[in-house]
Short mmCIF file of C-alpha atoms (C1' of nucleotides) in Angstrom, two decimals:
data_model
loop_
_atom_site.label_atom_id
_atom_site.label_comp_id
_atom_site.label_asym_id
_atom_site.label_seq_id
_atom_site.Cartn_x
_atom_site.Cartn_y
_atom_site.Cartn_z
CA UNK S 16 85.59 80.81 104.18
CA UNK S 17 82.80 82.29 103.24
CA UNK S 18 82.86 84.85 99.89
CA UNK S 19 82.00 88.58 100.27
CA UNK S 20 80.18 87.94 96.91
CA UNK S 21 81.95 91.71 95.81
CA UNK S 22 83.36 92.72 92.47
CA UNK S 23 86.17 94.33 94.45
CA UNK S 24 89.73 93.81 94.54
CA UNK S 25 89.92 94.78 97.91
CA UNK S 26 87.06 91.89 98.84
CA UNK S 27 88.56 89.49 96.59
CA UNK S 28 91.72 89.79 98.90
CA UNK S 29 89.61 89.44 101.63
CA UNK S 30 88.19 86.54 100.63
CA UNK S 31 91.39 84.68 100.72
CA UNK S 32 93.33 85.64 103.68
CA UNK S 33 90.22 87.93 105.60
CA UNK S 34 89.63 84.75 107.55
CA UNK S 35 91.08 84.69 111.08
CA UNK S 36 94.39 83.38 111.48
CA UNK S 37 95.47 83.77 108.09
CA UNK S 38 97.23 86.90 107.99
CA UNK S 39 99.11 85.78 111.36
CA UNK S 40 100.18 82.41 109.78
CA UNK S 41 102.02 84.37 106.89
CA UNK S 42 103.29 86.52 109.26
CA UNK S 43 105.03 83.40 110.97
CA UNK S 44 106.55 81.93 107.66
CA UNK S 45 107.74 85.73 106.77
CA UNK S 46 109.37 85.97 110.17
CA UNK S 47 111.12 82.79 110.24
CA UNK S 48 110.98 81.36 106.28
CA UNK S 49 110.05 77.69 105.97
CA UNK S 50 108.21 76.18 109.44
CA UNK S 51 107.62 72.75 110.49
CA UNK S 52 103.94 72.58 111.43
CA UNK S 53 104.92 72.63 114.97
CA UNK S 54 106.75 74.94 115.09
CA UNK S 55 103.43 77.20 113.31
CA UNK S 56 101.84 76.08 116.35
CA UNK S 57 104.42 77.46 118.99
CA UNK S 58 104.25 81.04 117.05
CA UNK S 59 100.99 81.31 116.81
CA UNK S 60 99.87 81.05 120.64
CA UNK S 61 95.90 80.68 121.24
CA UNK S 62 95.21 78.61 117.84
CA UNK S 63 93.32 75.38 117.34
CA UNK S 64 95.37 72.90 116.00
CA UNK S 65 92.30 71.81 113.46
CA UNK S 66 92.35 75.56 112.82
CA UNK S 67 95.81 75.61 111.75
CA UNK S 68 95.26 72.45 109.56
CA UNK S 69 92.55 74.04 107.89
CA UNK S 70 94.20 77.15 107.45
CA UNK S 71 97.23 76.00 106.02
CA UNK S 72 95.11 73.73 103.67
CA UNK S 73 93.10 76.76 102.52
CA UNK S 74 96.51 78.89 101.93
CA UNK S 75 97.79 76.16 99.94
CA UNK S 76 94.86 75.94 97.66
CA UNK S 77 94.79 79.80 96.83
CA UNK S 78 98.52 79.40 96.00
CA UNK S 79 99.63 81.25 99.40
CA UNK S 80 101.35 78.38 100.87
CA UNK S 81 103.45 75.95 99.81
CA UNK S 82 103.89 72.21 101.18
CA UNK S 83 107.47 71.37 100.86
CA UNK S 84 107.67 67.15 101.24
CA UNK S 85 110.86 66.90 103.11
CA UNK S 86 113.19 63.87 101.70
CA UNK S 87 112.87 60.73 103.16
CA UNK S 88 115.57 61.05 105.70
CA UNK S 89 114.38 63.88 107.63
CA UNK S 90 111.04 62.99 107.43
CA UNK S 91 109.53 66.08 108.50
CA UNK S 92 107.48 68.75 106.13
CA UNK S 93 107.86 72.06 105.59
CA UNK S 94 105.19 74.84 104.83
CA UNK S 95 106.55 77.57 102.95
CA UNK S 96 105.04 80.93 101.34
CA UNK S 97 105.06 81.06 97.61
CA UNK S 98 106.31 84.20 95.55
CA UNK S 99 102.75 85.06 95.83
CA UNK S 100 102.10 84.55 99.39
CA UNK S 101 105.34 86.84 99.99
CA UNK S 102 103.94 89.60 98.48
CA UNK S 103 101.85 89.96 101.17
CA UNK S 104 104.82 91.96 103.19
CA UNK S 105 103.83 94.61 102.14
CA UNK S 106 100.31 94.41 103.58
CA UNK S 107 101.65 92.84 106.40
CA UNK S 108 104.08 95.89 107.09
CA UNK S 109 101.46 98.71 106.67
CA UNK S 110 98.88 97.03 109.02
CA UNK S 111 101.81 96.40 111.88
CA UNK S 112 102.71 99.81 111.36
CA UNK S 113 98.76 100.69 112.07
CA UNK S 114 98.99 98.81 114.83
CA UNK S 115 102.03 100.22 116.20
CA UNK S 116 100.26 102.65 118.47
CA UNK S 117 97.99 99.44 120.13
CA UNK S 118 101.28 98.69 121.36
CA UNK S 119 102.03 101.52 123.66
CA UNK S 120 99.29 100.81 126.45
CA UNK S 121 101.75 97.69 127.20
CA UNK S 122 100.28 93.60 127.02
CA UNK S 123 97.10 92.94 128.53
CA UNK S 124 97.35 90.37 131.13
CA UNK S 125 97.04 87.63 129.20
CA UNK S 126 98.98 88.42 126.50
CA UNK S 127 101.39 86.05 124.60
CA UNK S 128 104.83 86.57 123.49
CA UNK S 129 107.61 85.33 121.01
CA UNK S 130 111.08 87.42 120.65
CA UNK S 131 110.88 86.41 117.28
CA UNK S 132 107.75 88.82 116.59
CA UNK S 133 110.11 91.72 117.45
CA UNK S 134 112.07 90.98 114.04
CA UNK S 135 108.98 93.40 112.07
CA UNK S 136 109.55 96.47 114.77
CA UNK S 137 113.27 96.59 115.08
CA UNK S 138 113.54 96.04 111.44
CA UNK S 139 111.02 98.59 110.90
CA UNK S 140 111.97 100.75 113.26
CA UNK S 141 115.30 100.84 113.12
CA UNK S 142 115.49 100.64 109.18
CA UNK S 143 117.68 103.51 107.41
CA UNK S 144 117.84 105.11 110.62
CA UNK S 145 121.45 103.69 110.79
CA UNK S 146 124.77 105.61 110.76
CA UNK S 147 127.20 103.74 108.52
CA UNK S 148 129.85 102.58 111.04
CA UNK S 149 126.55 101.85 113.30
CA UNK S 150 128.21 97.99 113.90
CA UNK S 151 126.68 96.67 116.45
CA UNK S 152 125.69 93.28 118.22
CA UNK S 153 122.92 93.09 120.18
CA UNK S 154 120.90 90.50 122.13
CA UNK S 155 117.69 90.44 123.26
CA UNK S 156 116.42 88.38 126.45
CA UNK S 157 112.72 88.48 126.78
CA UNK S 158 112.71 85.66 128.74
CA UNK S 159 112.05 82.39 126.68
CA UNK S 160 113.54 82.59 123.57
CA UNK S 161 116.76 85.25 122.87
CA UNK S 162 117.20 86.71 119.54
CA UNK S 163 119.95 89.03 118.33
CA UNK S 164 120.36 92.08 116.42
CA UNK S 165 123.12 92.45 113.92
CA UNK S 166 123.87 95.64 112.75
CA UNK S 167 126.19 96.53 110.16
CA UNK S 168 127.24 98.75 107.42
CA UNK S 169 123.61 99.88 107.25
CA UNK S 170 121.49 97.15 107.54
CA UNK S 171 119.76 95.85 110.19
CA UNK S 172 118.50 92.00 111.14
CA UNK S 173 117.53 89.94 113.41
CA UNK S 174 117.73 86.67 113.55
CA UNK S 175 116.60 84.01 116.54
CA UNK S 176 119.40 82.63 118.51
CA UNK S 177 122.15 84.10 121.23
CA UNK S 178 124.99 86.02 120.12
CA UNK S 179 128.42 85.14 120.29
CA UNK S 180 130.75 88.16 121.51
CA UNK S 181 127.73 90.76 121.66
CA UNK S 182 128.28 94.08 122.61
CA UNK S 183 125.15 94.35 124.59
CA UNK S 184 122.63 92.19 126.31
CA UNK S 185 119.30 93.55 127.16
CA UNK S 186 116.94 91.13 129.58
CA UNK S 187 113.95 92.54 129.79
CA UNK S 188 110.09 91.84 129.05
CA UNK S 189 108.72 92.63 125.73
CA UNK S 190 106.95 96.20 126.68
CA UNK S 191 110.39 97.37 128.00
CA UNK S 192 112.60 95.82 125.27
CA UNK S 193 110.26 97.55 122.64
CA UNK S 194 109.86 100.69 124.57
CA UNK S 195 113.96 101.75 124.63
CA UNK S 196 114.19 99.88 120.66
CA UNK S 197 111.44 102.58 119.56
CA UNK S 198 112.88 105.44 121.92
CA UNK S 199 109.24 105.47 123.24
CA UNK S 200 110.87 105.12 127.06
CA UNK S 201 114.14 105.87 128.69
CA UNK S 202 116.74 103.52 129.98
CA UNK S 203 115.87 104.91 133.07
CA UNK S 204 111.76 104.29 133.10
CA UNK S 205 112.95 100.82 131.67
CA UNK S 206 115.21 99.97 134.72
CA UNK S 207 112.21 101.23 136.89
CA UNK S 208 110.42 98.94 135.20
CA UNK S 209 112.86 95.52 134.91
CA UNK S 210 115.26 96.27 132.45
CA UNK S 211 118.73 95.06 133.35
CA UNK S 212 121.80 94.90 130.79
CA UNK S 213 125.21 93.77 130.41
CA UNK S 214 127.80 95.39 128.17
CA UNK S 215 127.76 99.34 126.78
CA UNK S 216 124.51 100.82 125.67
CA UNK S 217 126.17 102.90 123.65
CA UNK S 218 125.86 99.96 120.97
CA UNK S 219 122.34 100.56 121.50
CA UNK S 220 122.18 104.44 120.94
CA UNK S 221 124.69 103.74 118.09
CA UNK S 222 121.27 102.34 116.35
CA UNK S 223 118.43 104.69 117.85
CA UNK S 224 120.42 108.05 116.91
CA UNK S 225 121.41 109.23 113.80
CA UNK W 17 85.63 90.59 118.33
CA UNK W 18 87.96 88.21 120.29
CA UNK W 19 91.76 88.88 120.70
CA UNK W 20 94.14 87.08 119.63
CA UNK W 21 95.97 87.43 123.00
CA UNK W 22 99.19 88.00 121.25
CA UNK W 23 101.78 91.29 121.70
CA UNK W 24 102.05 92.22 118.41
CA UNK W 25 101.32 95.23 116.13
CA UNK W 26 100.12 92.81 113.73
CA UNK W 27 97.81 90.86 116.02
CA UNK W 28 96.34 94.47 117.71
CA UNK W 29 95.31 95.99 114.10
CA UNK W 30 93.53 92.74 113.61
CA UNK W 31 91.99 92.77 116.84
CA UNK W 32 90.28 96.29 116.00
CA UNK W 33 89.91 95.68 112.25
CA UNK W 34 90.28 92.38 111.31
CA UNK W 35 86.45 90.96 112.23
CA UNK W 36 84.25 89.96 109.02
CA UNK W 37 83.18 93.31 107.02
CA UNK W 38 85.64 95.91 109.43
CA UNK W 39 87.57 96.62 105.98
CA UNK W 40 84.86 97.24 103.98
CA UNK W 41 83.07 99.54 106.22
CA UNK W 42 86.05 101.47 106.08
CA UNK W 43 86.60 101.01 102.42
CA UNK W 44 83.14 102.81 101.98
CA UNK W 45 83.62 105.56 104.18
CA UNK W 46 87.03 106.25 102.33
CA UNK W 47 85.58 105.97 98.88
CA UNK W 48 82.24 107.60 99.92
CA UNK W 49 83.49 109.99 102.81
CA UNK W 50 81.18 110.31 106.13
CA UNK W 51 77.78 108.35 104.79
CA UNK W 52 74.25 107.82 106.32
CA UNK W 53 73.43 103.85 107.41
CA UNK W 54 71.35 103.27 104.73
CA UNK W 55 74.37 104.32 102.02
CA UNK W 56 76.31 101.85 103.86
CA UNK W 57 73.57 99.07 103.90
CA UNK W 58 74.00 99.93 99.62
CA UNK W 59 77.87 99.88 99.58
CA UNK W 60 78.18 97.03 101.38
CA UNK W 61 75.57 94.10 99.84
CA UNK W 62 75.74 91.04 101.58
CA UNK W 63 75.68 92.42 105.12
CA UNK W 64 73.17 91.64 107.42
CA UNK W 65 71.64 95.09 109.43
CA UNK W 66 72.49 94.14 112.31
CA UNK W 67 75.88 93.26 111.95
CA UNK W 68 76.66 96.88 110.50
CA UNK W 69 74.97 98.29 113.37
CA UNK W 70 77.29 96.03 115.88
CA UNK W 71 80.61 96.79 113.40
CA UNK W 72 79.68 100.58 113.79
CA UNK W 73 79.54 100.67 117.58
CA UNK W 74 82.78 98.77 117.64
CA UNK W 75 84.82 101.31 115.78
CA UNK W 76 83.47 103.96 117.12
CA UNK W 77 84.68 102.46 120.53
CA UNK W 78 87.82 101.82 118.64
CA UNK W 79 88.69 105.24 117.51
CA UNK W 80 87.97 104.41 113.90
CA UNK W 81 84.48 105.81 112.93
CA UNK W 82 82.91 109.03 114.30
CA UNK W 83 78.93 109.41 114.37
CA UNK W 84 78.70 112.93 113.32
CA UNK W 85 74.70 113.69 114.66
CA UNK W 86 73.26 116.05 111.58
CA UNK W 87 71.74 119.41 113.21
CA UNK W 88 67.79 118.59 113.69
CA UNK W 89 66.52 120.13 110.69
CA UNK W 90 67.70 117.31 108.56
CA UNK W 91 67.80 114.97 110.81
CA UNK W 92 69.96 112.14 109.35
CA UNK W 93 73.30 111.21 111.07
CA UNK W 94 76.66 110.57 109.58
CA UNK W 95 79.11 108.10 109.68
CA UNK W 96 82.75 109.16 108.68
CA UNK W 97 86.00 107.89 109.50
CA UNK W 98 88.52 109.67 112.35
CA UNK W 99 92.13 110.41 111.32
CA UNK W 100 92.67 107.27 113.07
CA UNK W 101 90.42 105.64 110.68
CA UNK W 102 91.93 107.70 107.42
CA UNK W 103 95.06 106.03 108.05
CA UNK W 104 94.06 102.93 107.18
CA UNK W 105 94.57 104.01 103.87
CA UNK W 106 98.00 102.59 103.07
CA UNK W 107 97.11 99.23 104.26
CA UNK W 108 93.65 99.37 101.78
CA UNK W 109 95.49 100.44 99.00
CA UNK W 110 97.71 97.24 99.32
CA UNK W 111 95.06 94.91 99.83
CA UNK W 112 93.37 95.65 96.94
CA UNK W 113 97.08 95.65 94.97
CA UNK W 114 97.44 92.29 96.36
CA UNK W 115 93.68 91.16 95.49
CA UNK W 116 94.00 93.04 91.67
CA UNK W 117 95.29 89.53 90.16
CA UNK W 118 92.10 87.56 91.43
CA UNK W 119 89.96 90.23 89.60
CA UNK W 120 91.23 89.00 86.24
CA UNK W 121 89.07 85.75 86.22
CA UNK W 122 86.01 87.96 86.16
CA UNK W 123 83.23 88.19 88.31
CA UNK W 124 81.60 85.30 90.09
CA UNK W 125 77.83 84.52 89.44
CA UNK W 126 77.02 85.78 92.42
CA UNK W 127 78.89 88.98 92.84
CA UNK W 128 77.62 92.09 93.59
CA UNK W 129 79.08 95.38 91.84
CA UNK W 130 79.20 99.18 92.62
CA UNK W 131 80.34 101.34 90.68
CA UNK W 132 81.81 103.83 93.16
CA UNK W 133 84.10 100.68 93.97
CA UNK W 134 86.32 101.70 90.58
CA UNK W 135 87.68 104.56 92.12
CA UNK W 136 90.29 102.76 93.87
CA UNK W 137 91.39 100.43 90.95
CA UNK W 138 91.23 103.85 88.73
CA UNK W 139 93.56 105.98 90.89
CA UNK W 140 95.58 103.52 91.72
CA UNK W 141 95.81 102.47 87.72
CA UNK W 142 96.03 105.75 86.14
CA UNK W 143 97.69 107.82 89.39
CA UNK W 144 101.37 109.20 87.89
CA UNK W 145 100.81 107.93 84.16
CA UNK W 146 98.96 110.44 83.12
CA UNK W 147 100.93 112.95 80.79
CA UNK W 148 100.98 116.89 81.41
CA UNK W 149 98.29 117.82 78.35
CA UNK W 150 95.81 114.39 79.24
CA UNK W 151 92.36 116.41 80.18
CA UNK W 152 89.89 114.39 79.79
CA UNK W 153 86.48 113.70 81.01
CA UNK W 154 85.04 110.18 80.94
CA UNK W 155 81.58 108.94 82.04
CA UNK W 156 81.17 105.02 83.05
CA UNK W 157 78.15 102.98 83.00
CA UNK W 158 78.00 100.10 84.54
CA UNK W 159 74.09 99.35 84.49
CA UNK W 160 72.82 101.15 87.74
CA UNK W 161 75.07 104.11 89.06
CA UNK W 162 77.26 106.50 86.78
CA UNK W 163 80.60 107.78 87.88
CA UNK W 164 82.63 110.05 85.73
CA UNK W 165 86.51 110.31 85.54
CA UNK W 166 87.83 114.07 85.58
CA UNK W 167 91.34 113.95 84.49
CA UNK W 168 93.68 117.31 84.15
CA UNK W 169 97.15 118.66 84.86
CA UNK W 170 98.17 115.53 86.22
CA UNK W 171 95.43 114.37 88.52
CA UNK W 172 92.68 111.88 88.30
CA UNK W 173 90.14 111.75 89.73
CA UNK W 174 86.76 109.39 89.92
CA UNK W 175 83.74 111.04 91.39
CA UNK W 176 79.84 110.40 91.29
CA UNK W 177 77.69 110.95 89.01
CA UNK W 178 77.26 111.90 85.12
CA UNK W 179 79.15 114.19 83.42
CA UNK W 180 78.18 116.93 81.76
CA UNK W 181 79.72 117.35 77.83
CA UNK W 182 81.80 114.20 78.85
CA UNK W 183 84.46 112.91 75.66
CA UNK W 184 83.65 109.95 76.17
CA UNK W 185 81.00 107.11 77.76
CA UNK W 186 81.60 104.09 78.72
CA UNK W 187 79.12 100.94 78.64
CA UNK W 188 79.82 97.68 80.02
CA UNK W 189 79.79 95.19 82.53
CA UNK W 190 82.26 95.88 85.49
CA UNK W 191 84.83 92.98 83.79
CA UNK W 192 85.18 95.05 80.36
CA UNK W 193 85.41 98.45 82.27
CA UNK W 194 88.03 97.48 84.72
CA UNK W 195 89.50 95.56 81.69
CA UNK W 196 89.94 98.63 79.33
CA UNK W 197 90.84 100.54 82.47
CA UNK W 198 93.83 98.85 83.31
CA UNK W 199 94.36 97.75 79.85
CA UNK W 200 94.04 94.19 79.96
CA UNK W 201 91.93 94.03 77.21
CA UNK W 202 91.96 96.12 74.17
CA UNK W 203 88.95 97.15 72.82
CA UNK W 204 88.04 95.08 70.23
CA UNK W 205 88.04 91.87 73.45
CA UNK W 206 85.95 94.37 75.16
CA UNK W 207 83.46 95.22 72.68
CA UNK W 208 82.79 91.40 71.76
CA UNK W 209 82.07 91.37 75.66
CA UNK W 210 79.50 93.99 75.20
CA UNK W 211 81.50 97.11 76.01
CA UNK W 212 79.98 100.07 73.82
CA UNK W 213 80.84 103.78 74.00
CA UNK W 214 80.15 107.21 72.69
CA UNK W 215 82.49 110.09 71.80
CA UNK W 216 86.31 109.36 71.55
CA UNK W 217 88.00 106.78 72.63
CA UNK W 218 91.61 109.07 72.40
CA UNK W 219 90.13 110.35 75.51
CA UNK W 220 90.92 107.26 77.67
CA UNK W 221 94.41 106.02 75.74
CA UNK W 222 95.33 109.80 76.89
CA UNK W 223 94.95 108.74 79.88
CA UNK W 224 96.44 104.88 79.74
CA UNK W 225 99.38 105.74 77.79
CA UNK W 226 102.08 108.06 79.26
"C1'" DC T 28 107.08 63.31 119.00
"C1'" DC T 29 104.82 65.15 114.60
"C1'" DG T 30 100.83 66.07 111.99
"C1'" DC T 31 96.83 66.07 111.93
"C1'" DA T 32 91.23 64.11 112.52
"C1'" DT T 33 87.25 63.87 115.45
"C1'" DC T 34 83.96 65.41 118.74
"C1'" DC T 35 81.50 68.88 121.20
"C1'" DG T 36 79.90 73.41 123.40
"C1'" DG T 37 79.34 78.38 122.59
"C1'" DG T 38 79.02 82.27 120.00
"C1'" DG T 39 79.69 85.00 115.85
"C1'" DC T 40 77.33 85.40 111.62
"C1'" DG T 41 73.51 85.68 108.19
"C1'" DA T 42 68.56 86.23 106.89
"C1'" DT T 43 64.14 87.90 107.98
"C1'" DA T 44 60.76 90.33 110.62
"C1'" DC T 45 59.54 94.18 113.13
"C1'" DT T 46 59.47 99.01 115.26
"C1'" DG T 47 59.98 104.28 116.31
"C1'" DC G 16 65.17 105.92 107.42
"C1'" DA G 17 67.76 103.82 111.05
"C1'" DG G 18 68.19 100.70 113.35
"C1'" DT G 19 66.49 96.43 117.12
"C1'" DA G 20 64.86 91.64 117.87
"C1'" DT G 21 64.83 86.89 116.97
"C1'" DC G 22 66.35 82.56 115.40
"C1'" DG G 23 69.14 78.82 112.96
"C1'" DC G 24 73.51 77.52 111.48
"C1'" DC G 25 78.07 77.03 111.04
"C1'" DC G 26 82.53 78.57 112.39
"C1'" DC G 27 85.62 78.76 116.06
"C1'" DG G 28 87.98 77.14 120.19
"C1'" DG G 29 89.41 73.49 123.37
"C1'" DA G 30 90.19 68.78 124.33
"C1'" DT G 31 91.20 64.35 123.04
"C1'" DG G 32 92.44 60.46 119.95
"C1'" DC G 33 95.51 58.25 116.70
"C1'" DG G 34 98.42 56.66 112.92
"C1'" DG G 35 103.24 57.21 111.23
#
DNA sequence: CCGCATCCGGGGCGATACTG
DNA sequence: CAGTATCGCCCCGGATGCGG
C-alpha cells in the first residue's frame, strides 16, 4: 500500500498491484472471468479473507477491478477485471513463463492446488504447437476439481468441468499431469509415479507433437 | 519471503521475486549492469540498508544476483544479475508498459527521479521507429545526472553521461522530458513547463517520427 | 451460506545509528 | 564504502463474529 515514491513506470506499476496477493487475484478473474467473492477465496488458497476484501477494494479503486451488482434476483456480486485490469495478461504470462522452471522440482509438501491453474500452462504450452486436424478431447483428474481440454482446428482451451465423450482421461496429481502436458516426463515415469488413464493417448501426443 | 503455498508458475516467480523492492533491484542491475552497494543504495531511494542487504542475499540464494568479489587491488565487489536474473527482462519491460499510463499524471510531490531510469521508457519508445538516416546524438538534463541518447542505423541507445558535440540538449524536469520523449506534449506545452534546449530540435523529431 | 468487519499476535518493513 | 544492529510500527495472517 505503501508508494515506492519513484518517477518510474516500472514503480508506478508496482505501486498498484506490487502488493501481495494482487497479481494472484487477477490471475483468478483471468482464469475463470467474473468470480463471486467466494469463489476468489477457494482459488486463492492461504489468503485472509480481510486480505481479500482489502485487496479487491484497492483493485477497484485503481480501476483494476470491477464490482458488478448482480440484479436483485440472484442476489449475489460479481468482481470482474476491467479492460485495464486485463491488460495485465500479458505480465501475467511472462512472469508464469519465468516461473515455469520453479515448477520442475515438483510441490513442496504443503503445497495447494486448483486444476483450474493448469488453464495458463496447457494454453501456453500447448499454443501453436497444434497440427490442424489435432481434435482432441481431453480430461484432466487431479483429484478435486476435473477440467477438460478441447482441442480443435488449432486452438487450444480449457475450460473447468468433465467432458462428455472424451477421448482421454488422465487421473493423476498435478506434478504428473503437468510433467507428460509439457513433455518434461514420460508416460512411463508418470505411471511410476500415479498416473493412470482411460481411453487412447494418442489424443494426447496428437497435441504434444507436431 | 513467505510462500504462497500454491503450485503455480505464477505463485513460484512471486515467491522469488515478488517481496517489496525484488523488481527494482533487478531493474537497476539491468539498466546499470553488475553495480557496487552503494550505486544501488542511489538507484533505489527509499530503501532502507538493510533491507537491500537482506534482498541481495535472497537472490543470490535464488539464482538471480551473482556477487562478483573485485580482485584485491580495488577492492570493491559487484553485484550483477545471472542469466537467470537477465531473463526477467520480458516480464520488466511489461510492467513498466502496463505502469506507462500512470506516468502521465506527473510526478508525485514526493517522488524521487533518476535519470538512468529513462532508458527503459526511451528504448522501449523510440525502439523500431527510428528511420534508416536518424543519427542523432541527444544529451538530457534532468537537474543532477546527464545521460545522452546515441541514435544511428537503426538503434537507440541511452547511456551515461554527457555527450560530447551532442545536436541537441535537453533541460527539464523528468515530466517534460518523458513528455517530449514519447510525444505527449509538443514543445511549446513543454517549454511553458520549463523545458529549454540547445542545438536542434530536428534531432529528436528524427528520431520520434518514422 | 455469502460477504465481509473486528480483534489480536508475529514479523516484515522503514528509519536511524553504528562499525570494520 | 559496505554493510550490521536496533527499534517502532504497521502490514499480514488466522480466527471469530455478524448482518443480509
Amino acid at each position: 500500500v505503501r508508494s515506492y515514491g519513484q518517477y518510474c513506470a516500472l514503480a508506478k506499476a508496482l505501486d498498484v498491484i506490487g502488493d501481495r496477493w494482487n497479481l494472484l487475484i487477477v490471475r483468478e478473474l483471468l482464469l475463470r472471468g467474473p468470480c463471486r467473492y467466494t469463489d476468489l477465496l477457494h482459488g486463492l488458497p492461504g489468503i485472509a479473507t480481510n486480505l481479500l476484501a482489502d485487496r479487491l477494494r484497492e483493485l477497484e479503486r485503481a480501476g483494476v477491478v470491477a464490482r458488478e451488482e448482480a440484479p436483485p434476483p440472484v442476489a449475489s456480486g460479481l468482481f470482474k477485471l476491467t479492460p485495464r485490469g486485463e491488460q495485465l495478461e500479458r505480465v501475467l504470462v511472462e512472469l508464469g513463463r519465468w516461473g515455469v522452471p520453479l515448477m520442475a522440482a515438483g510441490p513442496a509438501e504443503q503445497d495447494a492446488f486448483r486444476a483450474h491453474w493448469l488453464r495458463m500452462p496447457v494454453e501456453l504450452f500447448l499454443r501453436e504447437r497444434v497440427g490442424a486436424d489435432a481434435a482432441a478431447r481431453i480430461e484432466l483428474d487431479s483429484g478435486e476439481e476435473r477440467v477438460t481440454i478441447d482441442s480443435s482446428d488449432g486452438h487450444v482451451r480449457l475450460r473447468p468441468g468433465p467432458a462428455a465423450d472424451p477421448d482421454l482421461v488422465l487421473h493423476g496429481d498435478p506434478y504428473a499431469l503437468l510433467g507428460v502436458l509439457s513433455r518434461r516426463m514420460s508416460f512411463e515415469d508418470a505411471r511410476e509415479r500415479g498416473l493412470h488413464w482411460q481411453g487412447e493417448l494418442a489424443a494426447l501426443e496428437r497435441l504434444r507433437v507436431t
